[in-house]
């Protein structure tokens, strides 16, 4: 539960927002991390020292449900000459370390990220006659913050979030989000580390799919070229009734060419999926199946989970020979959104042997496997094959209903425990499937109807007996049962 009040109004949990010239005695009482972010806000909005805020009544560190202490809401006049309309600018406080006393975030030094290293912003087009900002974006930001706190998966520019519902609970076509750097707010150095500002950009389903098939940064650049779809500052208009591809059909050609030349940098998703080992059980019954129907499935080890997280975190590889990344004990990103390419995400390794930890050397080689997906996850298989494997990359499905994962790898990926000689290999409930380019082309032909969901009837099964591989597309309810 939250309350709306001016940030300068007296309250039990937050003093007035100080400016850069706040009296020293007052500033010393004000949380230093909060003070630093307020300074950046005051730089942009010197005429709005006390904006309206949505504030959590019971703070997260006192047991409340909302991780963000505050969301400030500013009125931005825009710039009509630059196709930047007047809009409301929302800024969160709480994903970074505001207090520095470990009540929420562990202090890790001044040179690294403060808390999760970022705060969220959102720009909403102001409607004619609107005198106060709508408050629903604050709850949207709280929802994203809850995901970050619960999963410890952070966001970066170019990431997408599949929301599957109008952001404002209306009938709007704006039902998903991309994230990008805020065009005005600069990174802030606080006493507890550095804070950057990631802006939420509302998009239509067709634009989300294009970001998945190609990459988020490419779609963001296209949105910037269409004033009614965001313009230079990527301002969300919940009343937008057309996609950028309906507004300008030529933009679809740019996406198609981008997919063909670049592939996709969506390296994995959380999904409703499962897999069975159809091979003849070996002598060691305990090691015969990855998921034993009717029994408790094995759990992924902590190190396996970190490696899968890292696999999903990696996007467009910069190395000429992509590799499955090493296990990293630090907090990793990206189980439900894509990762934009960046220099820091290059997959450095001195040798492939450095990639394979000792714990992963002992793997089980399977003769035959059965893969199961719900319709939404299955619809991404052509993207996995065409946008990832044909470009020498990998793609991971991490189950959201069970502790298991499926990683598809191409022959150009080093560090995998699946090989051309043994293309199906498992480490506990983590399955890797290596597919040759020839087989990928064959699968794409056979799976062509997955791209037409309106003509799709469940259940649907595909089989390649010569490869001892079967894929089933099943209703969601199947994955909600305890068997998976």
XYZ file of C-alpha atoms in Angstrom:
484
model
C 0.000 0.000 0.000
C 1.246 3.483 -0.849
C 0.222 7.062 -0.236
C 0.459 10.146 -2.425
C 1.870 13.336 -0.993
C 4.173 16.223 -1.928
C 7.774 15.255 -1.255
C 8.116 18.363 0.876
C 5.133 17.497 3.067
C 5.949 16.404 6.597
C 5.688 12.659 7.116
C 6.876 9.950 9.486
C 9.315 8.348 7.059
C 10.792 10.993 4.754
C 11.944 14.559 5.322
C 11.595 17.239 2.619
C 13.646 16.770 -0.500
C 16.849 18.761 -0.112
C 18.485 20.570 -2.972
C 22.196 20.612 -3.713
C 22.518 23.575 -1.333
C 20.673 22.033 1.604
C 21.985 23.184 4.998
C 24.797 20.883 6.196
C 23.000 19.913 9.388
C 19.874 18.970 7.451
C 21.824 17.111 4.766
C 23.610 15.063 7.423
C 20.247 13.797 8.685
C 18.990 13.002 5.206
C 19.918 9.550 3.780
C 23.041 10.200 1.670
C 22.033 7.930 -1.223
C 18.644 9.608 -1.433
C 20.271 13.033 -1.243
C 22.560 12.239 -4.194
C 19.663 11.194 -6.451
C 17.593 14.207 -5.397
C 20.529 16.366 -6.477
C 20.272 14.999 -10.026
C 16.503 15.546 -9.984
C 16.978 19.149 -8.858
C 19.482 19.688 -11.665
C 16.762 18.787 -14.199
C 13.829 20.361 -12.361
C 15.092 23.346 -10.343
C 11.589 24.835 -10.420
C 10.016 21.701 -8.866
C 11.791 21.222 -5.503
C 8.855 19.336 -3.976
C 7.238 17.099 -6.604
C 4.394 14.761 -5.840
C 5.603 11.398 -4.572
C 4.091 7.967 -4.177
C 5.643 6.552 -1.025
C 5.441 3.126 0.585
C 3.536 3.450 3.875
C 5.415 0.494 5.357
C 8.969 0.469 4.089
C 10.409 -2.720 2.586
C 13.024 -2.922 5.315
C 10.241 -2.886 7.909
C 8.404 -5.773 6.262
C 6.341 -3.876 3.682
C 5.634 -5.343 0.211
C 6.986 -2.437 -1.868
C 10.778 -2.334 -2.451
C 10.767 1.275 -3.663
C 10.674 3.792 -0.829
C 9.486 6.565 -3.153
C 8.543 7.356 -6.737
C 8.801 11.071 -7.566
C 6.676 12.528 -10.388
C 7.779 15.610 -12.340
C 6.162 17.640 -15.095
C 8.434 17.900 -18.136
C 7.544 20.574 -20.704
C 9.323 18.721 -23.501
C 10.342 20.479 -26.713
C 7.715 20.690 -29.475
C 10.304 21.787 -32.038
C 12.218 18.542 -31.395
C 9.073 16.339 -31.431
C 9.272 15.886 -27.653
C 5.764 16.317 -26.198
C 4.976 17.482 -22.678
C 4.996 14.504 -20.341
C 5.204 13.203 -16.781
C 8.608 11.970 -15.637
C 8.646 9.274 -12.922
C 11.831 8.452 -10.961
C 12.237 5.604 -8.463
C 14.175 5.507 -5.183
C 15.107 2.160 -3.664
C 16.789 -0.121 -6.179
C 20.006 1.663 -5.250
C 21.344 1.905 -1.697
C 19.756 4.953 -0.118
C 20.937 4.447 3.462
C 24.320 2.685 3.497
C 23.584 0.823 6.722
C 22.715 -2.620 5.224
C 19.026 -2.320 6.060
C 18.272 -3.154 2.395
C 21.483 -3.442 0.374
C 24.918 -4.702 1.276
C 27.564 -1.998 0.976
C 30.208 -3.131 -1.533
C 32.295 0.034 -1.902
C 32.072 3.413 -3.574
C 33.556 2.371 -6.939
C 31.003 -0.298 -7.815
C 27.212 -0.226 -8.146
C 25.071 1.178 -5.366
C 22.604 -1.579 -4.470
C 21.486 -3.011 -7.795
C 23.245 -0.128 -9.513
C 20.255 1.588 -11.084
C 16.933 3.306 -10.557
C 13.957 3.160 -12.905
C 12.393 6.084 -14.752
C 9.309 6.336 -16.961
C 8.054 9.080 -19.301
C 4.283 9.189 -19.875
C 2.715 11.569 -22.401
C 0.609 14.197 -20.630
C -2.992 14.229 -21.788
C -4.678 17.527 -22.621
C -6.144 19.084 -19.486
C -4.338 16.669 -17.165
C -3.320 18.654 -14.084
C -1.751 15.858 -12.015
C 0.289 12.786 -12.986
C -1.475 9.395 -12.966
C -0.152 7.155 -10.197
C -0.374 3.780 -11.955
C 3.235 4.017 -13.282
C 4.441 3.978 -9.667
C 2.808 0.570 -9.125
C 4.261 -0.655 -12.421
C 7.720 0.353 -11.196
C 7.064 -1.374 -7.851
C 6.188 -4.546 -9.765
C 9.468 -4.473 -11.678
C 11.350 -3.717 -8.458
C 9.725 -6.699 -6.731
C 10.955 -8.912 -9.567
C 14.507 -7.567 -9.205
C 14.576 -8.002 -5.433
C 13.072 -11.497 -5.509
C 15.120 -12.869 -8.418
C 18.279 -10.761 -8.030
C 18.232 -10.414 -11.829
C 19.026 -6.855 -12.784
C 18.159 -4.893 -15.934
C 20.317 -3.241 -18.580
C 19.622 -1.058 -21.581
C 18.108 -3.109 -24.413
C 16.404 -5.596 -22.112
C 12.748 -6.403 -22.629
C 10.036 -7.373 -20.171
C 7.064 -9.461 -21.340
C 4.103 -8.075 -19.348
C 1.125 -9.488 -21.317
C -1.270 -6.852 -20.018
C -1.921 -3.160 -20.706
C 0.496 -1.262 -18.478
C -2.313 0.911 -17.109
C -4.941 -1.896 -16.911
C -6.931 -0.277 -19.754
C -7.617 -1.594 -23.255
C -4.341 -0.187 -24.570
C -2.104 -2.010 -27.051
C 0.910 -0.982 -24.956
C 1.373 -4.252 -23.054
C 5.122 -4.844 -22.754
C 8.314 -2.929 -21.984
C 11.792 -2.246 -23.262
C 14.472 -0.571 -21.159
C 16.994 2.063 -22.183
C 19.168 4.783 -20.681
C 17.164 7.807 -19.560
C 17.928 10.563 -22.119
C 18.352 13.313 -19.503
C 19.467 11.778 -16.229
C 23.189 11.231 -15.808
C 24.786 8.505 -13.639
C 25.234 9.666 -10.051
C 28.157 8.966 -7.738
C 26.810 8.376 -4.225
C 28.697 7.561 -1.010
C 27.568 3.949 -1.541
C 28.408 3.483 -5.213
C 27.256 4.519 -8.672
C 23.616 4.792 -9.755
C 22.479 4.884 -13.390
C 18.923 5.514 -14.604
C 17.039 3.046 -16.811
C 13.913 4.259 -18.537
C 10.879 2.018 -19.077
C 9.461 2.257 -22.621
C 5.982 0.860 -23.288
C 5.655 -1.170 -26.511
C 3.078 -3.211 -28.405
C 3.205 -7.006 -28.682
C 4.453 -6.839 -32.286
C 7.312 -4.566 -31.211
C 8.216 -6.907 -28.336
C 8.348 -9.851 -30.734
C 10.596 -7.874 -33.066
C 12.917 -7.106 -30.139
C 13.032 -10.812 -29.272
C 13.732 -11.883 -32.840
C 16.350 -9.186 -33.420
C 17.454 -7.110 -30.421
C 16.064 -4.508 -28.057
C 18.497 -1.761 -29.025
C 17.522 -2.021 -32.677
C 13.804 -1.629 -31.915
C 14.505 1.279 -29.551
C 16.310 3.067 -32.382
C 13.320 2.543 -34.661
C 10.940 3.859 -31.985
C 13.053 7.010 -31.719
C 12.456 7.731 -35.412
C 8.651 7.648 -35.045
C 7.405 10.678 -33.043
C 4.017 9.179 -32.131
C 5.666 5.953 -30.967
C 8.168 7.529 -28.592
C 10.320 9.974 -30.478
C 13.819 11.005 -29.386
C 13.088 10.616 -25.668
C 10.985 7.433 -26.046
C 7.900 8.842 -24.307
C 5.139 6.277 -23.814
C 1.690 7.162 -25.154
C -0.852 4.690 -23.778
C -3.372 5.851 -26.421
C -1.140 4.845 -29.317
C -3.263 2.532 -31.438
C -0.773 1.532 -34.135
C 2.533 -0.292 -34.059
C 5.587 1.253 -35.704
C 5.200 -1.345 -38.468
C 1.664 -0.165 -39.190
C 2.752 3.471 -39.078
C 5.726 2.839 -41.392
C 5.690 -0.572 -43.161
C 9.289 -0.065 -44.307
C 10.468 -0.563 -40.722
C 9.623 -4.276 -40.925
C 12.140 -4.599 -43.752
C 14.815 -3.086 -41.509
C 14.005 -5.611 -38.798
C 14.075 -8.532 -41.260
C 17.458 -7.440 -42.609
C 18.752 -7.003 -39.068
C 17.676 -10.520 -38.091
C 19.303 -11.951 -41.210
C 22.605 -10.161 -40.675
C 22.823 -10.024 -36.865
C 20.657 -12.848 -35.580
C 18.962 -12.410 -32.212
C 20.590 -11.437 -28.949
C 17.882 -12.994 -26.856
C 19.979 -15.770 -25.316
C 17.317 -17.364 -23.138
C 13.973 -17.132 -21.405
C 12.184 -18.400 -18.356
C 9.515 -20.701 -19.696
C 7.038 -23.487 -19.116
C 9.021 -26.457 -20.344
C 10.200 -29.940 -19.387
C 12.175 -32.823 -20.838
C 12.278 -36.601 -20.550
C 15.089 -39.045 -21.240
C 13.630 -41.671 -23.580
C 16.865 -43.645 -23.688
C 17.142 -47.159 -22.385
C 17.860 -46.827 -18.652
C 21.467 -47.706 -17.800
C 22.419 -50.068 -15.009
C 22.493 -47.187 -12.555
C 18.759 -46.592 -12.134
C 19.449 -43.528 -10.038
C 21.073 -41.916 -13.047
C 18.598 -43.049 -15.692
C 16.303 -40.056 -16.029
C 16.631 -36.334 -15.714
C 13.049 -35.911 -14.569
C 11.479 -38.949 -12.942
C 7.717 -38.873 -13.315
C 6.023 -39.345 -9.995
C 9.189 -38.806 -7.963
C 10.998 -35.756 -6.665
C 13.138 -34.346 -9.510
C 16.751 -33.573 -8.906
C 17.603 -30.002 -8.101
C 20.062 -27.876 -9.967
C 23.094 -27.164 -7.868
C 23.904 -23.590 -6.941
C 26.805 -23.544 -9.386
C 24.667 -24.951 -12.191
C 22.066 -22.277 -11.545
C 24.711 -19.554 -11.714
C 26.050 -20.926 -14.999
C 22.551 -21.063 -16.492
C 21.928 -17.505 -15.312
C 25.161 -16.478 -16.983
C 24.150 -18.329 -20.154
C 20.890 -16.408 -20.281
C 22.688 -13.188 -19.394
C 24.987 -13.422 -22.404
C 23.566 -11.987 -25.560
C 25.277 -11.101 -28.804
C 28.718 -12.657 -28.470
C 31.648 -10.520 -29.568
C 34.186 -13.360 -29.764
C 34.496 -15.103 -33.088
C 33.893 -18.427 -31.331
C 31.138 -18.117 -28.721
C 31.425 -20.168 -25.567
C 29.124 -21.178 -22.805
C 30.311 -18.943 -19.979
C 32.034 -20.111 -16.816
C 30.358 -20.441 -13.470
C 30.464 -17.103 -11.687
C 29.590 -16.901 -7.984
C 28.521 -13.269 -8.224
C 24.921 -12.206 -8.725
C 23.999 -12.551 -12.387
C 21.398 -11.044 -14.675
C 18.765 -12.121 -17.037
C 16.352 -15.046 -16.617
C 13.410 -13.295 -18.236
C 14.738 -10.621 -20.511
C 17.291 -10.199 -23.219
C 20.725 -8.675 -22.957
C 22.040 -5.954 -25.193
C 25.565 -6.350 -26.555
C 28.277 -4.523 -24.677
C 32.037 -4.674 -24.455
C 31.928 -5.965 -20.893
C 29.838 -8.953 -22.061
C 32.503 -10.320 -24.385
C 33.109 -13.939 -23.466
C 36.765 -13.916 -22.599
C 38.516 -17.232 -22.024
C 42.047 -18.473 -22.466
C 40.975 -21.982 -23.375
C 37.894 -24.120 -23.510
C 39.140 -26.172 -20.578
C 38.905 -23.076 -18.389
C 35.198 -22.940 -19.191
C 34.340 -26.418 -17.907
C 34.367 -26.617 -14.110
C 35.353 -29.929 -12.553
C 31.795 -30.524 -11.324
C 30.442 -30.536 -14.906
C 32.894 -33.009 -16.450
C 30.839 -36.062 -15.404
C 27.765 -35.901 -17.611
C 25.216 -38.397 -18.898
C 24.983 -39.024 -22.618
C 21.405 -39.664 -23.756
C 20.268 -41.541 -26.839
C 16.768 -40.107 -27.185
C 14.954 -37.127 -25.657
C 11.440 -35.693 -25.546
C 11.108 -31.915 -25.162
C 7.887 -30.318 -23.912
C 6.887 -26.651 -24.174
C 3.764 -24.602 -23.694
C 2.561 -22.642 -26.723
C 4.264 -19.360 -25.800
C 7.619 -21.078 -25.229
C 7.242 -23.261 -28.308
C 6.641 -20.211 -30.483
C 10.207 -19.136 -29.643
C 11.797 -22.318 -31.033
C 12.101 -20.886 -34.594
C 13.740 -17.790 -33.067
C 16.113 -20.071 -31.137
C 17.030 -21.966 -34.297
C 17.134 -19.170 -36.886
C 18.236 -16.229 -34.750
C 20.675 -18.035 -32.475
C 21.940 -21.444 -33.624
C 22.343 -20.514 -37.294
C 24.531 -17.652 -36.080
C 26.734 -19.982 -34.023
C 25.155 -19.191 -30.650
C 23.202 -20.862 -27.860
C 19.733 -20.486 -26.317
C 18.431 -21.578 -22.910
C 14.954 -22.330 -21.593
C 14.858 -22.202 -17.772
C 11.729 -23.738 -16.279
C 9.569 -21.466 -14.129
C 7.539 -24.403 -12.782
C 10.384 -26.776 -11.923
C 14.102 -26.807 -11.281
C 15.334 -27.722 -14.757
C 16.703 -26.191 -17.957
C 17.181 -26.927 -21.657
C 20.065 -25.335 -23.579
C 20.329 -25.587 -27.366
C 23.862 -25.146 -28.686
C 25.347 -24.932 -32.160
C 28.551 -26.614 -33.263
C 30.367 -23.282 -32.931
C 29.809 -23.030 -29.177
C 32.721 -24.075 -26.997
C 32.436 -25.238 -23.411
C 29.269 -27.283 -23.953
C 29.061 -30.819 -22.630
C 26.940 -31.894 -25.615
C 29.057 -32.846 -28.633
C 28.435 -33.823 -32.254
C 29.194 -37.436 -31.308
C 26.831 -37.264 -28.304
C 24.396 -34.418 -29.096
C 22.156 -35.012 -26.046
C 23.855 -34.678 -22.688
C 22.597 -33.926 -19.190
C 24.017 -32.795 -15.897
C 21.263 -33.508 -13.394
C 18.132 -31.743 -14.691
C 20.078 -29.504 -17.091
C 19.869 -30.814 -20.660
C 22.054 -29.630 -23.513
C 21.164 -30.369 -27.138
C 23.696 -29.818 -29.906
C 22.142 -29.312 -33.346
C 24.045 -29.230 -36.627
C 23.232 -26.546 -39.184
C 21.738 -29.155 -41.523
C 19.382 -30.447 -38.826
C 18.432 -26.896 -37.813
C 17.342 -26.165 -41.391
C 15.257 -29.358 -41.403
C 13.617 -28.456 -38.069
C 12.772 -24.958 -39.292
C 10.895 -26.441 -42.253
C 8.954 -28.845 -40.040
C 8.195 -26.232 -37.358
C 6.973 -23.561 -39.765
C 3.418 -23.620 -38.349
C 4.710 -22.529 -34.928
C 4.869 -19.010 -36.323
C 1.075 -18.982 -36.928
C -0.414 -19.319 -33.423
C -3.925 -18.410 -34.598
C -4.009 -21.659 -36.606
C -2.460 -23.748 -33.857
C -4.344 -26.502 -32.009
C -2.956 -28.194 -28.905
C -1.514 -30.657 -28.241
C 0.917 -30.728 -31.176
C 3.804 -33.141 -31.668
C 6.855 -33.085 -33.919
C 9.191 -36.038 -34.290
C 12.511 -36.763 -35.975
C 12.963 -40.549 -35.504
C 16.337 -40.629 -37.231
C 17.619 -38.110 -34.670
C 15.684 -39.718 -31.781
C 14.188 -36.356 -30.904
C 10.568 -35.496 -30.150
C 9.040 -32.080 -29.362
C 5.539 -31.612 -27.921
C 3.617 -28.340 -27.592
C 1.176 -28.747 -24.706
C -1.459 -26.700 -22.851
C -0.280 -24.577 -19.933
C -2.197 -26.708 -17.429
C 0.142 -29.628 -18.064
C 3.071 -27.653 -16.657
C 1.126 -26.515 -13.612
C 0.848 -30.094 -12.361
C 3.318 -31.479 -9.762
C 4.699 -33.873 -12.391
C 6.632 -30.980 -13.913
